[in-house]
Amino acid sequence: VQLQASGGGLVQTGASLRLSCGASGGTLSSGPIGWFRQPPGKGREFVAAIDWYGGAVYSANSVKGRFTISRDKTKNAVYLELNSLKPEDTAVYYCAAAGRRYGSARSDPNEYAYWGQGTQVTVSS
């Protein structure tokens, strides 16, 4: 399965973006799908995840109330709605697929087998 993340861009503080994650060579319907990000000079961190089957979601405290993860089974896609963006949200955002069923959303990147190439989100102050 190859994942493609898209929708990033350069925006101002307070703006919104919608990131999309699609798959080729397979489907996303194999368990949790997660979004992670890597800020400049820092390590990769968990943002949000959704369980493909049950729809359970889990988000990092830093983005709760601002970012929303969702899935569209008919389009085989997962989305991350980013609202009220802040400069500290600047990062490369990656989507990842676990490739197996867990029955819940997962935040540990080690539990994700497939990763997309990332999309840059830059928030100016």
PDB file of C-alpha atoms in Angstrom:
ATOM      1  CA  VAL A   1       0.000   0.000   0.000  1.00  0.00           C
ATOM      2  CA  GLN A   2       1.329   3.421  -0.958  1.00  0.00           C
ATOM      3  CA  LEU A   3      -0.077   6.427   0.842  1.00  0.00           C
ATOM      4  CA  GLN A   4      -0.292   9.952  -0.506  1.00  0.00           C
ATOM      5  CA  ALA A   5      -0.747  12.949   1.752  1.00  0.00           C
ATOM      6  CA  SER A   6      -1.786  16.245   0.223  1.00  0.00           C
ATOM      7  CA  GLY A   7      -3.351  19.580   1.051  1.00  0.00           C
ATOM      8  CA  GLY A   8      -0.538  21.344   2.854  1.00  0.00           C
ATOM      9  CA  GLY A   9       0.456  24.928   2.204  1.00  0.00           C
ATOM     10  CA  LEU A  10       1.538  28.286   3.554  1.00  0.00           C
ATOM     11  CA  VAL A  11      -1.138  30.036   5.611  1.00  0.00           C
ATOM     12  CA  GLN A  12      -1.437  32.728   8.235  1.00  0.00           C
ATOM     13  CA  THR A  13      -2.188  32.261  11.920  1.00  0.00           C
ATOM     14  CA  GLY A  14      -5.836  31.400  12.459  1.00  0.00           C
ATOM     15  CA  ALA A  15      -6.348  29.948   9.000  1.00  0.00           C
ATOM     16  CA  SER A  16      -7.608  26.477   8.117  1.00  0.00           C
ATOM     17  CA  LEU A  17      -6.385  23.657   5.917  1.00  0.00           C
ATOM     18  CA  ARG A  18      -7.688  20.249   4.992  1.00  0.00           C
ATOM     19  CA  LEU A  19      -5.187  17.460   4.536  1.00  0.00           C
ATOM     20  CA  SER A  20      -6.087  14.338   2.592  1.00  0.00           C
ATOM     21  CA  CYS A  21      -4.628  10.859   2.704  1.00  0.00           C
ATOM     22  CA  GLY A  22      -5.260   8.401  -0.098  1.00  0.00           C
ATOM     23  CA  ALA A  23      -3.924   4.990  -0.952  1.00  0.00           C
ATOM     24  CA  SER A  24      -2.801   3.206  -4.092  1.00  0.00           C
ATOM     25  CA  GLY A  25      -1.958  -0.431  -4.500  1.00  0.00           C
ATOM     26  CA  GLY A  26      -4.360  -1.291  -1.709  1.00  0.00           C
ATOM     27  CA  THR A  27      -6.936   0.190   0.605  1.00  0.00           C
ATOM     28  CA  LEU A  28      -6.977   2.014   3.888  1.00  0.00           C
ATOM     29  CA  SER A  29      -9.509  -0.452   5.273  1.00  0.00           C
ATOM     30  CA  SER A  30      -7.022  -2.414   7.313  1.00  0.00           C
ATOM     31  CA  GLY A  31      -7.134  -0.772  10.713  1.00  0.00           C
ATOM     32  CA  PRO A  32      -6.119   2.545  12.215  1.00  0.00           C
ATOM     33  CA  ILE A  33      -5.031   5.471  10.086  1.00  0.00           C
ATOM     34  CA  GLY A  34      -2.938   8.105  11.775  1.00  0.00           C
ATOM     35  CA  TRP A  35      -1.585  11.552  11.159  1.00  0.00           C
ATOM     36  CA  PHE A  36       1.827  12.466  12.517  1.00  0.00           C
ATOM     37  CA  ARG A  37       3.927  15.567  12.090  1.00  0.00           C
ATOM     38  CA  GLN A  38       7.564  16.543  12.278  1.00  0.00           C
ATOM     39  CA  PRO A  39       8.296  20.175  13.160  1.00  0.00           C
ATOM     40  CA  PRO A  40      11.578  21.691  11.964  1.00  0.00           C
ATOM     41  CA  GLY A  41      14.480  20.322  13.963  1.00  0.00           C
ATOM     42  CA  LYS A  42      12.274  18.055  16.065  1.00  0.00           C
ATOM     43  CA  GLY A  43      11.158  14.458  16.102  1.00  0.00           C
ATOM     44  CA  ARG A  44       7.993  13.004  14.702  1.00  0.00           C
ATOM     45  CA  GLU A  45       4.938  13.404  16.921  1.00  0.00           C
ATOM     46  CA  PHE A  46       1.443  12.001  16.974  1.00  0.00           C
ATOM     47  CA  VAL A  47      -1.409  14.260  15.869  1.00  0.00           C
ATOM     48  CA  ALA A  48      -4.575  12.197  15.473  1.00  0.00           C
ATOM     49  CA  ALA A  49      -5.784   8.749  14.481  1.00  0.00           C
ATOM     50  CA  ILE A  50      -8.987   7.034  13.479  1.00  0.00           C
ATOM     51  CA  ASP A  51      -9.969   3.398  13.483  1.00  0.00           C
ATOM     52  CA  TRP A  52     -11.164   2.614   9.963  1.00  0.00           C
ATOM     53  CA  TYR A  53     -13.795   0.110  11.034  1.00  0.00           C
ATOM     54  CA  GLY A  54     -15.323   1.501  14.190  1.00  0.00           C
ATOM     55  CA  GLY A  55     -14.569   5.153  13.608  1.00  0.00           C
ATOM     56  CA  ALA A  56     -13.036   5.693  17.039  1.00  0.00           C
ATOM     57  CA  VAL A  57     -10.758   8.722  17.080  1.00  0.00           C
ATOM     58  CA  TYR A  58      -7.931   9.865  19.268  1.00  0.00           C
ATOM     59  CA  SER A  59      -6.143  13.197  19.156  1.00  0.00           C
ATOM     60  CA  ALA A  60      -3.128  14.726  20.811  1.00  0.00           C
ATOM     61  CA  ASN A  61      -3.927  17.259  23.522  1.00  0.00           C
ATOM     62  CA  SER A  62      -2.111  19.955  21.578  1.00  0.00           C
ATOM     63  CA  VAL A  63      -4.637  19.777  18.731  1.00  0.00           C
ATOM     64  CA  LYS A  64      -7.865  18.841  20.485  1.00  0.00           C
ATOM     65  CA  GLY A  65     -10.647  21.251  19.613  1.00  0.00           C
ATOM     66  CA  ARG A  66      -8.741  22.527  16.564  1.00  0.00           C
ATOM     67  CA  PHE A  67      -7.983  19.482  14.395  1.00  0.00           C
ATOM     68  CA  THR A  68     -10.536  16.895  13.307  1.00  0.00           C
ATOM     69  CA  ILE A  69      -9.809  13.547  11.719  1.00  0.00           C
ATOM     70  CA  SER A  70     -12.397  11.778   9.586  1.00  0.00           C
ATOM     71  CA  ARG A  71     -12.678   9.052   6.998  1.00  0.00           C
ATOM     72  CA  ASP A  72     -14.684   8.514   3.825  1.00  0.00           C
ATOM     73  CA  LYS A  73     -15.119   4.829   3.124  1.00  0.00           C
ATOM     74  CA  THR A  74     -16.566   5.468  -0.337  1.00  0.00           C
ATOM     75  CA  LYS A  75     -13.483   7.423  -1.369  1.00  0.00           C
ATOM     76  CA  ASN A  76     -10.989   5.293   0.550  1.00  0.00           C
ATOM     77  CA  ALA A  77      -9.600   8.442   2.103  1.00  0.00           C
ATOM     78  CA  VAL A  78      -8.839   9.965   5.485  1.00  0.00           C
ATOM     79  CA  TYR A  79      -8.866  13.678   6.156  1.00  0.00           C
ATOM     80  CA  LEU A  80      -7.397  15.973   8.762  1.00  0.00           C
ATOM     81  CA  GLU A  81      -9.161  19.292   9.162  1.00  0.00           C
ATOM     82  CA  LEU A  82      -6.808  21.874  10.658  1.00  0.00           C
ATOM     83  CA  ASN A  83      -8.468  24.944  12.148  1.00  0.00           C
ATOM     84  CA  SER A  84      -7.165  27.899  14.140  1.00  0.00           C
ATOM     85  CA  LEU A  85      -3.660  27.168  12.973  1.00  0.00           C
ATOM     86  CA  LYS A  86      -0.734  28.441  14.998  1.00  0.00           C
ATOM     87  CA  PRO A  87       2.920  28.923  14.056  1.00  0.00           C
ATOM     88  CA  GLU A  88       3.797  25.948  16.255  1.00  0.00           C
ATOM     89  CA  ASP A  89       1.707  23.752  13.964  1.00  0.00           C
ATOM     90  CA  THR A  90       4.337  24.256  11.264  1.00  0.00           C
ATOM     91  CA  ALA A  91       5.599  20.816  10.294  1.00  0.00           C
ATOM     92  CA  VAL A  92       5.652  18.126   7.661  1.00  0.00           C
ATOM     93  CA  TYR A  93       2.473  16.118   8.132  1.00  0.00           C
ATOM     94  CA  TYR A  94       2.463  12.410   7.393  1.00  0.00           C
ATOM     95  CA  CYS A  95      -0.368   9.939   7.156  1.00  0.00           C
ATOM     96  CA  ALA A  96       0.212   6.331   8.086  1.00  0.00           C
ATOM     97  CA  ALA A  97      -1.710   3.073   7.997  1.00  0.00           C
ATOM     98  CA  ALA A  98      -1.328   0.328  10.556  1.00  0.00           C
ATOM     99  CA  GLY A  99      -2.035  -2.436   8.062  1.00  0.00           C
ATOM    100  CA  ARG A 100      -3.769  -4.562  10.668  1.00  0.00           C
ATOM    101  CA  ARG A 101      -6.821  -4.350  12.864  1.00  0.00           C
ATOM    102  CA  TYR A 102      -6.445  -3.107  16.412  1.00  0.00           C
ATOM    103  CA  GLY A 103     -10.035  -2.158  17.142  1.00  0.00           C
ATOM    104  CA  SER A 104      -9.047   1.323  18.213  1.00  0.00           C
ATOM    105  CA  ALA A 105      -7.178   4.420  17.116  1.00  0.00           C
ATOM    106  CA  ARG A 106      -3.442   4.168  17.816  1.00  0.00           C
ATOM    107  CA  SER A 107      -0.894   6.847  18.686  1.00  0.00           C
ATOM    108  CA  ASP A 108       2.346   4.841  18.633  1.00  0.00           C
ATOM    109  CA  PRO A 109       4.143   5.347  15.304  1.00  0.00           C
ATOM    110  CA  ASN A 110       5.758   1.913  15.715  1.00  0.00           C
ATOM    111  CA  GLU A 111       2.324   0.368  15.179  1.00  0.00           C
ATOM    112  CA  TYR A 112       2.060   1.849  11.677  1.00  0.00           C
ATOM    113  CA  ALA A 113       3.503  -0.151   8.792  1.00  0.00           C
ATOM    114  CA  TYR A 114       2.815   2.168   5.842  1.00  0.00           C
ATOM    115  CA  TRP A 115       3.734   5.843   5.551  1.00  0.00           C
ATOM    116  CA  GLY A 116       3.072   8.547   3.006  1.00  0.00           C
ATOM    117  CA  GLN A 117       5.627  11.048   1.769  1.00  0.00           C
ATOM    118  CA  GLY A 118       4.383  13.960   3.850  1.00  0.00           C
ATOM    119  CA  THR A 119       2.906  17.350   3.069  1.00  0.00           C
ATOM    120  CA  GLN A 120       4.332  20.638   4.349  1.00  0.00           C
ATOM    121  CA  VAL A 121       2.199  22.921   6.499  1.00  0.00           C
ATOM    122  CA  THR A 122       3.678  26.331   7.251  1.00  0.00           C
ATOM    123  CA  VAL A 123       1.876  28.816   9.464  1.00  0.00           C
ATOM    124  CA  SER A 124       3.165  32.368   9.475  1.00  0.00           C
ATOM    125  CA  SER A 125       2.641  34.726  12.405  1.00  0.00           C
TER     126      SER A 125
END
